[in-house]
mmCIF file of C-alpha atoms and ligand atoms in Angstrom:
data_model
loop_
_atom_site.group_PDB
_atom_site.id
_atom_site.type_symbol
_atom_site.label_atom_id
_atom_site.label_comp_id
_atom_site.label_asym_id
_atom_site.label_seq_id
_atom_site.Cartn_x
_atom_site.Cartn_y
_atom_site.Cartn_z
ATOM 1 C CA MET A 1 0.268 0.053 0.232
ATOM 2 C CA ALA A 2 1.216 3.526 -0.775
ATOM 3 C CA ASP A 3 2.316 5.688 2.121
ATOM 4 C CA LYS A 4 1.126 9.106 2.454
ATOM 5 C CA LYS A 5 4.448 10.476 1.308
ATOM 6 C CA SER A 6 4.523 8.011 -1.698
ATOM 7 C CA ASN A 7 0.603 9.695 -2.522
ATOM 8 C CA LYS A 8 2.394 12.839 -4.052
ATOM 9 C CA ARG A 9 3.167 13.231 -7.183
ATOM 10 C CA ILE A 10 5.539 15.257 -8.896
ATOM 11 C CA LYS A 11 3.626 17.944 -10.642
ATOM 12 C CA SER A 12 4.978 18.638 -13.867
ATOM 13 C CA LEU A 13 7.661 16.180 -14.420
ATOM 14 C CA SER A 14 8.301 13.382 -16.787
ATOM 15 C CA ILE A 15 10.662 10.421 -16.959
ATOM 16 C CA HIS A 16 11.387 7.645 -19.415
ATOM 17 C CA ARG A 17 12.902 4.213 -19.469
ATOM 18 C CA PRO A 18 13.686 2.755 -22.859
ATOM 19 C CA PHE A 19 12.977 -0.583 -23.321
ATOM 20 C CA ILE A 20 12.553 -3.435 -26.408
ATOM 21 C CA TYR A 21 9.760 -5.648 -27.088
ATOM 22 C CA GLY A 22 8.997 -7.471 -30.175
ATOM 23 C CA THR A 23 9.061 -11.450 -31.877
ATOM 24 C CA THR A 24 12.068 -13.908 -33.064
ATOM 25 C CA ALA A 25 11.381 -16.332 -34.942
ATOM 26 C CA ARG A 26 13.170 -19.366 -36.838
ATOM 27 C CA PRO A 27 11.811 -22.531 -39.300
ATOM 28 C CA PHE A 28 12.223 -25.405 -38.131
ATOM 29 C CA ASP A 29 15.243 -26.879 -40.334
ATOM 30 C CA PRO A 30 16.821 -30.607 -39.721
ATOM 31 C CA ILE A 31 20.479 -28.812 -38.963
ATOM 32 C CA ARG A 32 19.931 -25.201 -37.599
ATOM 33 C CA ASN A 33 16.154 -25.881 -35.828
ATOM 34 C CA PRO A 34 15.439 -29.237 -35.503
ATOM 35 C CA LYS A 35 11.912 -29.429 -34.555
ATOM 36 C CA PRO A 36 11.618 -30.967 -31.421
ATOM 37 C CA PRO A 37 9.599 -34.476 -30.854
ATOM 38 C CA GLY A 38 5.593 -33.743 -29.765
ATOM 39 C CA ILE A 39 5.219 -30.616 -31.554
ATOM 40 C CA PRO A 40 2.659 -30.971 -34.075
ATOM 41 C CA ASP A 41 3.536 -32.148 -37.689
ATOM 42 C CA ASP A 42 1.885 -28.334 -38.709
ATOM 43 C CA HIS A 43 4.018 -26.089 -37.142
ATOM 44 C CA THR A 44 6.559 -24.839 -39.117
ATOM 45 C CA HIS A 45 8.953 -21.893 -36.863
ATOM 46 C CA SER A 46 9.380 -21.434 -33.088
ATOM 47 C CA TRP A 47 9.533 -18.417 -32.207
ATOM 48 C CA GLU A 48 9.680 -16.244 -28.994
ATOM 49 C CA VAL A 49 7.671 -12.868 -28.241
ATOM 50 C CA PHE A 50 9.648 -10.497 -25.462
ATOM 51 C CA VAL A 51 9.924 -7.230 -23.649
ATOM 52 C CA LYS A 52 13.203 -6.273 -22.151
ATOM 53 C CA GLY A 53 15.820 -3.473 -21.514
ATOM 54 C CA VAL A 54 18.235 -1.911 -23.997
ATOM 55 C CA ASP A 55 21.358 -3.879 -23.613
ATOM 56 C CA ASP A 56 19.447 -6.747 -21.484
ATOM 57 C CA THR A 57 19.215 -4.311 -18.835
ATOM 58 C CA ASP A 58 16.705 -5.357 -16.095
ATOM 59 C CA ILE A 59 13.510 -3.572 -16.186
ATOM 60 C CA THR A 60 11.831 -5.573 -13.659
ATOM 61 C CA TYR A 61 12.183 -2.316 -10.948
ATOM 62 C CA TRP A 62 9.366 -0.552 -13.113
ATOM 63 C CA LEU A 63 7.669 -3.589 -14.664
ATOM 64 C CA ARG A 64 6.661 -6.447 -12.646
ATOM 65 C CA ARG A 65 4.155 -8.870 -15.226
ATOM 66 C CA VAL A 66 3.341 -8.904 -18.897
ATOM 67 C CA GLN A 67 0.603 -10.454 -19.929
ATOM 68 C CA PHE A 68 0.664 -11.656 -23.657
ATOM 69 C CA LYS A 69 -2.262 -12.468 -25.639
ATOM 70 C CA LEU A 70 -2.055 -15.178 -28.448
ATOM 71 C CA HIS A 71 -4.176 -16.342 -31.175
ATOM 72 C CA GLU A 72 -6.821 -18.041 -29.858
ATOM 73 C CA SER A 73 -6.464 -21.071 -31.748
ATOM 74 C CA ILE A 74 -3.290 -21.482 -28.942
ATOM 75 C CA PRO A 75 -3.889 -23.675 -26.133
ATOM 76 C CA ASN A 76 -4.148 -21.199 -22.740
ATOM 77 C CA HIS A 77 -3.777 -18.478 -25.109
ATOM 78 C CA VAL A 78 -3.160 -16.200 -22.322
ATOM 79 C CA ARG A 79 -0.049 -16.149 -20.919
ATOM 80 C CA ILE A 80 1.227 -14.301 -18.043
ATOM 81 C CA ILE A 81 4.856 -13.676 -17.388
ATOM 82 C CA ASP A 82 6.148 -12.454 -13.630
ATOM 83 C CA ALA A 83 9.617 -10.288 -13.255
ATOM 84 C CA VAL A 84 12.353 -12.448 -12.751
ATOM 85 C CA PRO A 85 15.122 -9.425 -11.699
ATOM 86 C CA GLY A 86 17.754 -9.008 -14.439
ATOM 87 C CA LYS A 87 15.631 -11.718 -17.002
ATOM 88 C CA PRO A 88 13.309 -10.366 -19.801
ATOM 89 C CA PHE A 89 9.645 -11.149 -20.050
ATOM 90 C CA SER A 90 10.023 -13.923 -22.916
ATOM 91 C CA LEU A 91 7.479 -16.813 -23.701
ATOM 92 C CA LYS A 92 8.772 -19.403 -26.312
ATOM 93 C CA GLU A 93 6.186 -21.352 -28.848
ATOM 94 C CA THR A 94 5.842 -23.024 -31.548
ATOM 95 C CA GLY A 95 3.147 -22.580 -34.475
ATOM 96 C CA TRP A 96 2.385 -22.133 -38.261
ATOM 97 C CA GLY A 97 0.908 -18.259 -38.799
ATOM 98 C CA GLU A 98 1.629 -14.964 -38.003
ATOM 99 C CA PHE A 99 -1.154 -13.038 -35.873
ATOM 100 C CA GLU A 100 -1.097 -10.224 -33.654
ATOM 101 C CA ILE A 101 -0.130 -10.508 -30.186
ATOM 102 C CA THR A 102 -1.670 -8.016 -27.451
ATOM 103 C CA ILE A 103 1.143 -7.611 -24.909
ATOM 104 C CA ARG A 104 0.001 -5.774 -21.450
ATOM 105 C CA LEU A 105 2.647 -4.436 -19.382
ATOM 106 C CA TYR A 106 1.611 -4.537 -15.566
ATOM 107 C CA TYR A 107 4.028 -1.584 -13.846
ATOM 108 C CA VAL A 108 5.167 -2.038 -10.108
ATOM 109 C CA SER A 109 2.677 -1.212 -7.560
ATOM 110 C CA GLU A 110 4.742 1.837 -6.334
ATOM 111 C CA SER A 111 4.040 3.436 -9.485
ATOM 112 C CA ASN A 112 0.352 3.249 -8.891
ATOM 113 C CA GLU A 113 -0.024 3.103 -13.072
ATOM 114 C CA LYS A 114 -3.017 1.290 -14.653
ATOM 115 C CA PRO A 115 -1.450 -1.712 -17.130
ATOM 116 C CA GLN A 116 -0.990 -0.536 -20.885
ATOM 117 C CA THR A 117 -1.330 -2.869 -23.820
ATOM 118 C CA LEU A 118 0.723 -2.506 -26.906
ATOM 119 C CA TYR A 119 0.315 -4.773 -29.922
ATOM 120 C CA HIS A 120 2.837 -6.440 -32.139
ATOM 121 C CA HIS A 121 2.584 -9.133 -34.896
ATOM 122 C CA LEU A 122 4.026 -11.942 -34.817
ATOM 123 C CA ARG A 123 6.358 -11.683 -37.954
ATOM 124 C CA LEU A 124 7.209 -15.491 -39.143
ATOM 125 C CA HIS A 125 8.278 -14.594 -42.935
ATOM 126 C CA PRO A 126 11.183 -12.906 -44.091
ATOM 127 C CA TYR A 127 9.570 -9.012 -44.799
ATOM 128 C CA GLY A 128 11.247 -5.653 -45.732
ATOM 129 C CA ARG A 129 9.991 -2.567 -47.236
ATOM 130 C CA THR A 130 11.690 -3.877 -50.324
ATOM 131 C CA GLU A 131 12.574 -6.950 -52.149
ATOM 132 C CA GLU A 132 16.231 -6.295 -51.336
ATOM 133 C CA GLU A 133 15.771 -6.103 -47.639
ATOM 134 C CA LYS A 134 13.467 -9.156 -47.681
ATOM 135 C CA GLU A 135 16.166 -10.973 -49.499
ATOM 136 C CA GLU A 136 18.721 -9.974 -46.758
ATOM 137 C CA MET A 137 16.581 -11.334 -44.031
ATOM 138 C CA LYS A 138 16.581 -14.387 -45.534
ATOM 139 C CA ASN A 139 19.905 -14.956 -46.685
ATOM 140 C CA GLY A 140 21.882 -12.741 -44.477
ATOM 141 C CA PRO A 141 23.808 -13.671 -41.128
ATOM 142 C CA ASP A 142 20.934 -14.648 -39.200
ATOM 143 C CA GLY A 143 19.772 -17.043 -42.278
ATOM 144 C CA GLY A 144 15.989 -17.016 -41.864
ATOM 145 C CA VAL A 145 15.906 -15.548 -38.212
ATOM 146 C CA VAL A 146 13.074 -13.174 -38.827
ATOM 147 C CA LYS A 147 13.414 -10.499 -36.235
ATOM 148 C CA SER A 148 10.418 -8.101 -35.497
ATOM 149 C CA TRP A 149 11.887 -5.439 -33.031
ATOM 150 C CA ASN A 150 11.035 -2.189 -31.762
ATOM 151 C CA TYR A 151 12.497 0.253 -29.295
ATOM 152 C CA ASP A 152 9.714 1.900 -27.098
ATOM 153 C CA GLU A 153 10.123 4.350 -24.492
ATOM 154 C CA GLN A 154 7.514 3.817 -21.518
ATOM 155 C CA ILE A 155 7.243 7.049 -20.256
ATOM 156 C CA PHE A 156 5.815 8.055 -16.247
ATOM 157 C CA ASN A 157 3.937 11.667 -16.252
ATOM 158 C CA GLU A 158 4.232 13.416 -12.997
ATOM 159 C CA PRO A 159 5.206 9.851 -11.082
ATOM 160 C CA TYR A 160 4.535 9.415 -7.464
ATOM 161 C CA GLU A 161 7.760 10.445 -4.920
ATOM 162 C CA SER A 162 8.218 7.059 -3.709
ATOM 163 C CA PHE A 163 8.065 5.593 -7.483
ATOM 164 C CA TYR A 164 10.310 8.303 -8.663
ATOM 165 C CA GLU A 165 13.152 7.132 -6.231
ATOM 166 C CA VAL A 166 12.759 3.409 -7.273
ATOM 167 C CA LEU A 167 13.192 4.654 -10.863
ATOM 168 C CA THR A 168 16.282 6.679 -10.111
ATOM 169 C CA THR A 169 18.212 5.112 -7.241
ATOM 170 C CA GLY A 170 21.035 2.842 -7.953
ATOM 171 C CA ALA A 171 22.242 3.677 -11.303
ATOM 172 C CA MET A 172 24.978 0.922 -12.021
ATOM 173 C CA PRO A 173 27.257 -0.570 -14.873
ATOM 174 C CA ALA A 174 25.145 -3.321 -16.699
ATOM 175 C CA SER A 175 27.954 -5.947 -15.498
ATOM 176 C CA MET A 176 26.896 -5.467 -12.245
ATOM 177 C CA ALA A 177 23.319 -5.431 -12.121
ATOM 178 C CA GLY A 178 23.320 -9.126 -12.998
ATOM 179 C CA GLY A 179 19.406 -10.070 -11.541
ATOM 180 C CA GLN A 180 20.446 -7.745 -8.279
ATOM 181 C CA LYS A 181 17.524 -5.693 -6.682
ATOM 182 C CA GLY A 182 19.663 -2.544 -7.171
ATOM 183 C CA GLY A 183 21.660 -0.845 -4.540
ATOM 184 C CA LYS A 184 21.906 2.810 -3.763
ATOM 185 C CA GLY A 185 24.194 4.750 -6.287
ATOM 186 C CA GLY A 186 26.163 1.579 -6.772
ATOM 187 C CA LYS A 187 27.547 1.757 -3.100
ATOM 188 C CA GLN A 188 27.425 -0.848 -0.608
ATOM 189 C CA LYS A 189 27.386 -0.173 3.008
ATOM 190 C CA GLY A 190 30.722 -0.444 4.258
ATOM 191 C CA GLU A 191 32.150 -0.094 0.742
ATOM 192 C CA LYS A 192 33.929 2.545 -0.549
ATOM 193 C CA GLU A 193 32.282 5.036 -2.775
ATOM 194 C CA GLN A 194 32.139 3.527 -6.278
ATOM 195 C CA LYS A 195 32.614 5.794 -9.196
ATOM 196 C CA ILE A 196 29.905 4.917 -11.944
ATOM 197 C CA GLU A 197 30.393 5.306 -15.546
ATOM 198 C CA ARG A 198 29.026 3.206 -18.226
ATOM 199 C CA SER A 199 30.927 1.062 -20.198
ATOM 200 C CA GLU A 200 32.544 2.187 -23.376
ATOM 201 C CA GLY A 201 29.741 3.039 -25.530
ATOM 202 C CA GLY A 202 27.272 0.983 -23.365
ATOM 203 C CA VAL A 203 24.431 1.771 -20.781
ATOM 204 C CA LEU A 204 23.832 2.324 -17.066
ATOM 205 C CA ALA A 205 21.596 -0.253 -15.652
ATOM 206 C CA ARG A 206 18.322 1.483 -13.826
ATOM 207 C CA SER A 207 18.621 4.047 -16.563
ATOM 208 C CA ALA A 208 17.411 6.181 -19.443
ATOM 209 C CA MET A 209 20.746 5.686 -21.426
ATOM 210 C CA ILE A 210 20.616 4.113 -24.511
ATOM 211 C CA PRO A 211 23.940 2.488 -26.039
ATOM 212 C CA LEU A 212 25.707 5.201 -28.577
ATOM 213 C CA THR A 213 26.904 2.555 -30.955
ATOM 214 C CA ASN A 214 26.065 -0.786 -32.129
ATOM 215 C CA ARG A 215 27.164 -4.005 -30.983
ATOM 216 C CA GLY A 216 26.181 -7.293 -33.494
ATOM 217 C CA PRO A 217 22.724 -8.047 -34.527
ATOM 218 C CA ASP A 218 21.471 -8.717 -31.000
ATOM 219 C CA TYR A 219 21.963 -5.219 -29.939
ATOM 220 C CA PRO A 220 20.448 -2.996 -33.072
ATOM 221 C CA PHE A 221 19.414 -0.342 -30.811
ATOM 222 C CA SER A 222 21.580 3.050 -30.182
ATOM 223 C CA ARG A 223 22.311 6.522 -30.841
ATOM 224 C CA GLU A 224 24.187 5.375 -34.248
ATOM 225 C CA THR A 225 21.421 3.447 -35.517
ATOM 226 C CA GLU A 226 19.080 6.457 -34.691
ATOM 227 C CA GLN A 227 21.668 8.685 -36.500
ATOM 228 C CA CYS A 228 21.529 6.442 -39.067
ATOM 229 C CA GLU A 229 17.675 6.681 -39.216
ATOM 230 C CA ILE A 230 18.035 10.496 -39.186
ATOM 231 C CA GLU A 231 20.538 10.463 -42.063
ATOM 232 C CA LYS A 232 18.137 8.324 -44.540
ATOM 233 C CA LEU A 233 15.146 10.415 -43.797
ATOM 234 C CA LYS A 234 17.056 13.636 -44.743
ATOM 235 C CA LYS A 235 18.283 11.989 -47.796
ATOM 236 C CA ALA A 236 14.454 10.675 -48.402
ATOM 237 C CA LEU A 237 13.262 14.499 -47.776
ATOM 238 C CA VAL A 238 15.957 15.603 -50.469
ATOM 239 C CA LYS A 239 14.536 13.152 -52.953
ATOM 240 C CA VAL A 240 11.251 14.041 -52.119
ATOM 241 C CA GLU A 241 11.551 17.537 -52.818
ATOM 242 C CA GLU A 242 13.387 16.812 -56.156
ATOM 243 C CA MET A 243 10.102 15.157 -57.032
ATOM 244 C CA THR A 244 7.751 17.557 -56.130
ATOM 245 C CA LYS A 245 9.702 19.931 -58.031
ATOM 246 C CA LYS A 246 9.799 18.080 -61.051
ATOM 247 C CA THR A 247 6.050 17.239 -61.039
ATOM 248 C CA LYS A 248 5.101 21.441 -60.026
ATOM 249 C CA GLU A 249 7.748 22.176 -63.697
ATOM 250 C CA GLU A 250 5.626 19.296 -65.185
ATOM 251 C CA LEU A 251 2.499 20.466 -64.526
ATOM 252 C CA GLU A 252 3.315 24.294 -65.057
ATOM 253 C CA LYS A 253 4.694 22.944 -68.512
ATOM 254 C CA LYS A 254 0.745 21.305 -69.061
ATOM 255 C CA GLU A 255 -0.706 24.235 -67.566
ATOM 256 C CA LYS A 256 0.910 26.318 -70.388
ATOM 257 C CA ARG A 257 0.169 23.799 -73.574
ATOM 258 C CA LEU A 258 -3.146 23.993 -72.393
ATOM 259 C CA LYS A 259 -3.264 27.236 -72.406
ATOM 260 C CA GLU A 260 -1.934 27.613 -75.765
ATOM 261 C CA LEU A 261 -4.400 25.013 -76.886
ATOM 262 C CA LYS A 262 -7.315 26.738 -75.674
ATOM 263 C CA ALA A 263 -6.092 30.250 -77.659
ATOM 264 C CA GLU A 264 -5.816 27.964 -80.569
ATOM 265 C CA GLY A 265 -9.257 26.744 -79.957
ATOM 266 C CA ALA A 266 -10.979 29.866 -79.604
ATOM 267 C CA LYS A 267 -9.028 31.322 -82.358
ATOM 268 C CA GLY A 268 -10.133 28.422 -84.895
HETATM 269 C C1 SLL B 1 -3.297 -16.889 -40.223
HETATM 270 N N1 SLL B 1 -5.106 -15.420 -38.974
HETATM 271 O O1 SLL B 1 -4.484 -17.619 -40.308
HETATM 272 C C2 SLL B 1 -3.499 -16.389 -39.147
HETATM 273 C C3 SLL B 1 -3.746 -17.216 -37.718
HETATM 274 C C4 SLL B 1 -2.876 -18.675 -36.073
HETATM 275 C C5 SLL B 1 -1.633 -19.393 -36.079
HETATM 276 C C6 SLL B 1 -2.853 -17.942 -37.494
HETATM 277 C C7 SLL B 1 -1.439 -22.457 -34.014
HETATM 278 C C8 SLL B 1 -0.217 -23.116 -33.287
HETATM 279 C C9 SLL B 1 -0.925 -23.715 -32.156
HETATM 280 C C10 SLL B 1 -0.718 -21.334 -34.471
HETATM 281 O O2 SLL B 1 0.290 -21.068 -35.177
HETATM 282 N N2 SLL B 1 -1.873 -20.308 -35.009
HETATM 283 O O3 SLL B 1 -1.999 -24.643 -32.798
HETATM 284 O O4 SLL B 1 -0.165 -24.068 -31.109
HETATM 285 O O5 SLL B 1 -2.331 -16.963 -40.826
#
């Protein structure tokens, strides 16, 4: 139960925590992904749906439970995963079809926040904006592994004081965080003050940081990726502007020609 102090919200303050959610699917294949015994004949893939921290940092200090609602054709299609400190919220299944998964996030009790819902389309088959992207997913280094991952930020508006304390206390290097409930400022009683620094390009657990650089296919979300996306958008914008200009010029030409034709028509 929240005490008096924790019932006070911090006005006009908003705090966020990054997280990743999505699915990873693998086709069954006698060598790379053999079908375990007992799996129905019509199941073609194994897949996983998850909610986790960036760089695999712990998020159980703000998220206590995740409910995954799967397709109704799947036995016990509503699955609940309770927090295990330091571990992702993850569910593994097998199947044959794609569908939308409803992901319900339940926050720790200090937050006094109502659960929230996300929707995620389970992808089993390679996809992409272009055929090239699709082929890359099919034949890339992950060979047939289909990842559909999203970076997101959980925003807590006007958090309760006690929850704000939970969110902001105990930032520590991700390497130290491994499952512990989190100390105060990374300092244990009787221990010497420890300097808290992010690892090279990495993040501090219990913080809102995201990595500076990319660290392989399993860690695609970073400032570097963001910068690449920004560059892509800038290039796309230039292209769109060029196309708009060209279309305008063509339109002007056609309007001019139309005028001429009308004038000729009036004459004749
Ligand atoms: C489709 N609209 O037709 C979708 C439905 C359902 C997928 C996909 C069953 C697994 C199981 C399964 O994969 N259902 O029986 O455990 O593509």
